[in-house]
C-alpha positions as a printed Julia matrix, in Angstrom:
257×3 Matrix{Float64}:
  -50.57  32.05  19.78
  -53.03  34.83  19.8
  -52.47  38.3   21.21
  -55.07  40.57  22.26
  -53.86  44.19  23.04
  -56.15  46.57  24.76
  -54.74  50.25  23.72
  -57.89  52.01  24.29
  -58.21  52.63  28.03
  -55.9   51.15  30.46
  -53.31  49.38  28.17
  -52.85  45.76  28.62
  -51.89  42.34  26.75
  -53.07  39.05  26.81
  -51.47  35.93  25.07
  -53.94  33.17  24.76
  -56.3   35.03  27.35
  -53.74  34.95  29.95
  -51.93  38.56  31.03
  -48.83  39.29  29.78
  -46.43  41.16  32.47
  -43.83  43.35  30.94
  -40.31  43.61  32.66
  -40.63  47.46  32.77
  -42.66  50.2   31.33
  -40.51  51.41  28.47
  -40.49  47.75  27.08
  -44.08  47.82  27.23
  -44.48  51.41  25.7
  -42.23  50.13  22.73
  -44.5   47.0   22.06
  -47.55  49.4   22.09
  -45.9   51.78  19.55
  -45.36  48.91  17.57
  -49.0   47.71  17.66
  -50.14  51.17  16.39
  -47.25  52.16  13.92
  -46.98  48.5   12.58
  -43.11  49.19  11.59
  -40.37  51.56  13.11
  -36.48  51.75  13.28
  -34.25  51.71  16.1
  -33.13  55.46  15.47
  -36.71  56.36  15.98
  -37.2   54.29  19.25
  -34.08  55.67  20.7
  -35.19  59.15  20.31
  -38.66  58.39  21.62
  -37.72  56.28  24.77
  -33.83  57.65  25.42
  -33.62  60.92  23.7
  -32.73  62.9   26.97
  -29.7   60.8   27.24
  -26.48  59.76  24.87
  -27.01  57.73  21.89
  -24.8   55.2   22.95
  -26.46  54.6   26.02
  -29.91  54.66  24.47
  -28.74  52.25  21.67
  -27.73  49.74  24.42
  -30.9   50.23  26.54
  -32.86  49.39  23.14
  -31.1   46.42  22.6
  -31.91  45.2   25.99
  -35.48  46.18  25.78
  -35.91  44.16  22.45
  -34.15  41.13  23.93
  -36.54  41.35  26.82
  -39.76  41.82  24.61
  -38.64  38.81  22.11
  -37.89  36.94  25.21
  -41.2   37.49  26.99
  -43.55  37.54  23.74
  -41.66  34.78  21.73
  -39.11  35.73  18.87
  -41.64  35.71  15.93
  -43.6   38.33  17.13
  -41.26  41.35  16.61
  -39.21  40.79  13.39
  -35.58  42.37  12.92
  -34.99  43.42   9.43
  -31.36  44.15   8.73
  -29.56  46.38  11.49
  -32.31  49.01  11.85
  -35.71  48.13  11.07
  -38.34  46.64  12.94
  -41.99  45.49  12.28
  -44.89  43.29  13.92
  -44.97  39.5   12.23
  -47.87  39.98  10.01
  -48.14  36.01  10.57
  -48.71  36.52  14.38
  -52.3   37.08  15.25
  -52.17  40.15  17.35
  -55.65  41.92  17.66
  -55.84  45.53  18.96
  -58.74  47.49  19.72
  -57.08  50.37  17.76
  -57.34  48.55  14.7
  -61.12  47.77  14.96
  -63.51  48.55  12.61
  -64.66  52.29  12.33
  -68.27  51.79  13.84
  -67.14  49.96  16.55
  -64.36  52.5   17.1
  -66.49  55.22  17.26
  -68.42  54.13  20.5
  -65.27  53.78  22.49
  -65.48  56.01  25.14
  -61.88  55.34  26.76
  -58.77  57.69  26.06
  -55.82  56.03  23.97
  -53.14  54.49  26.75
  -54.84  56.32  29.52
  -52.88  56.57  32.72
  -49.7   55.18  30.85
  -46.96  57.73  31.41
  -43.14  57.24  31.13
  -40.51  59.19  32.72
  -38.29  61.59  31.01
  -39.7   60.44  27.41
  -41.44  63.98  26.22
  -41.37  62.78  22.76
  -43.05  59.39  23.31
  -45.87  61.74  25.3
  -46.07  63.74  22.32
  -46.62  60.85  20.19
  -49.52  59.66  22.76
  -51.43  63.03  22.52
  -51.28  62.83  18.64
  -52.84  59.62  18.89
  -55.25  60.91  21.28
  -56.19  63.75  18.85
  -56.48  61.24  16.23
  -58.69  59.08  18.19
  -60.95  62.15  19.03
  -61.1   62.91  14.97
  -61.97  59.11  13.84
  -64.77  58.95  16.45
  -66.42  62.23  15.77
  -66.3   61.91  11.82
  -67.72  58.17  12.15
  -70.42  59.53  14.5
  -71.65  62.29  12.33
  -71.46  59.83   9.33
  -73.87  57.36  11.14
  -76.2   60.26  12.24
  -76.64  61.42   8.61
  -77.89  57.77   7.57
  -81.71  57.96   6.88
  -82.14  55.19   9.21
  -80.89  56.93  12.06
  -84.0   58.96  12.74
  -85.96  55.64  13.09
  -84.1   54.34  15.83
  -84.2   56.88  18.62
  -81.93  54.8   21.22
  -79.43  54.67  18.41
  -79.5   58.66  17.98
  -79.17  58.6   22.12
  -76.31  56.44  21.93
  -74.2   58.33  19.16
  -75.29  61.72  20.5
  -74.0   60.96  23.92
  -70.73  59.43  22.76
  -70.26  62.71  20.78
  -71.24  64.99  23.66
  -68.52  62.94  25.81
  -65.34  63.74  23.35
  -66.78  67.24  22.66
  -69.1   68.67  25.37
  -69.24  72.07  24.43
  -70.12  71.33  20.4
  -72.82  73.27  19.25
  -73.04  71.28  16.04
  -73.67  68.23  18.23
  -76.37  70.1   20.22
  -78.25  71.22  17.06
  -77.78  67.92  15.5
  -79.41  65.91  18.48
  -82.18  68.24  18.88
  -83.12  68.33  14.98
  -83.02  64.3   15.14
  -84.51  64.0   18.43
  -87.63  66.51  17.0
  -87.98  64.08  14.01
  -88.2   61.02  15.89
  -90.87  62.86  18.22
  -88.38  62.6   21.45
  -88.83  66.15  22.25
  -88.08  65.57  25.89
  -84.77  64.34  24.97
  -84.0   67.2   22.61
  -85.11  69.71  25.23
  -82.78  68.12  28.08
  -79.96  68.09  25.62
  -80.06  71.89  24.93
  -80.75  72.69  28.91
  -77.37  70.76  29.73
  -75.86  72.21  27.1
  -76.79  76.0   28.04
  -75.89  75.18  31.59
  -72.27  73.61  30.57
  -71.84  76.48  28.54
  -72.72  78.99  31.44
  -70.84  77.19  34.25
  -67.51  76.47  32.28
  -67.29  79.07  29.56
  -69.52  81.81  30.81
  -71.16  81.8   27.24
  -74.73  81.6   25.93
  -75.91  79.22  23.23
  -76.56  80.55  19.8
  -79.66  82.12  18.28
  -80.16  78.88  15.97
  -79.89  76.85  19.16
  -82.25  78.84  21.03
  -84.86  78.94  17.9
  -84.46  75.13  17.72
  -85.25  74.67  21.74
  -88.27  76.89  21.18
  -89.65  75.01  18.55
  -88.86  71.74  20.37
  -91.1   73.02  23.33
  -94.04  74.08  20.92
  -93.8   70.84  19.12
  -93.99  69.12  22.39
  -96.99  71.33  23.55
  -98.87  70.94  20.56
  -98.51  67.06  19.86
 -100.95  66.19  22.89
 -103.58  68.41  21.17
 -103.42  68.02  17.31
 -104.22  64.86  15.32
 -101.46  63.0   13.35
 -101.9   65.01  10.06
 -101.61  68.29  11.93
  -98.42  67.1   13.47
  -96.84  65.76  10.17
  -97.38  69.19   9.17
  -95.62  70.92  11.61
  -92.93  68.32  11.39
  -91.95  69.68   8.05
  -91.37  73.46   9.67
  -89.06  71.71  12.41
  -86.98  69.91   9.61
  -86.74  72.89   7.95
  -85.21  74.97  10.82
  -82.97  72.37  11.51
  -81.59  72.7    7.96
  -81.51  76.33   8.07
  -79.3   76.14  11.18
  -76.75  73.97   9.84
  -76.92  76.23   6.51
  -75.95  79.06   8.63
  -73.0   77.39  10.8
  -71.69  76.11   7.31
């Protein structure tokens, strides 16, 4: 059988393209935990899902949950090792969006286990929050790497997709604004860079009562001027000015570092 597990956004499981209905939420949460961590042990699961009660009751509840999971998914999906350890069976095809290639993962705008909550499970909620922070870090790291590729400037639509995704996860990040304006300028998409700055300045003022940095303002004015002269100058003169924009962008990045 083939299992497809959605962990980014509202979670769910399909077996051979048919939805799987879990008997109750904690059993479902255990399976999602295994899909991410791949292996665990009984002590860890009792602490995560039944930590607020006594240990004996927690172990009894865990045994029942594992019984229900193996009954629902098949005994071959979760492998029991000895008295304490559990893991996913690597011979069973289980595909999760958490394990997708970084390039695809970086474009996802859905939050890990969105709207999935368990009552009286603070340690599980802490784990979910940790994975959400990891998700954001993974996405931003990959987006920045892609925007540094030499081919990025030759594809304005790709730049906009990456910048918009970056903005979704980190809307007040000035590095995102400086990077976007610099790349839009190099791609001669001046309106896009101007709009990015204006939206950022508005968000800063409304949400944080702050103003953009001097570096951002300088790059904004440069884009406005570049847009103005682009319709008046020849391609040669535009290329000469283009070097100035790239230089300002590099200077801005150096100052931030």
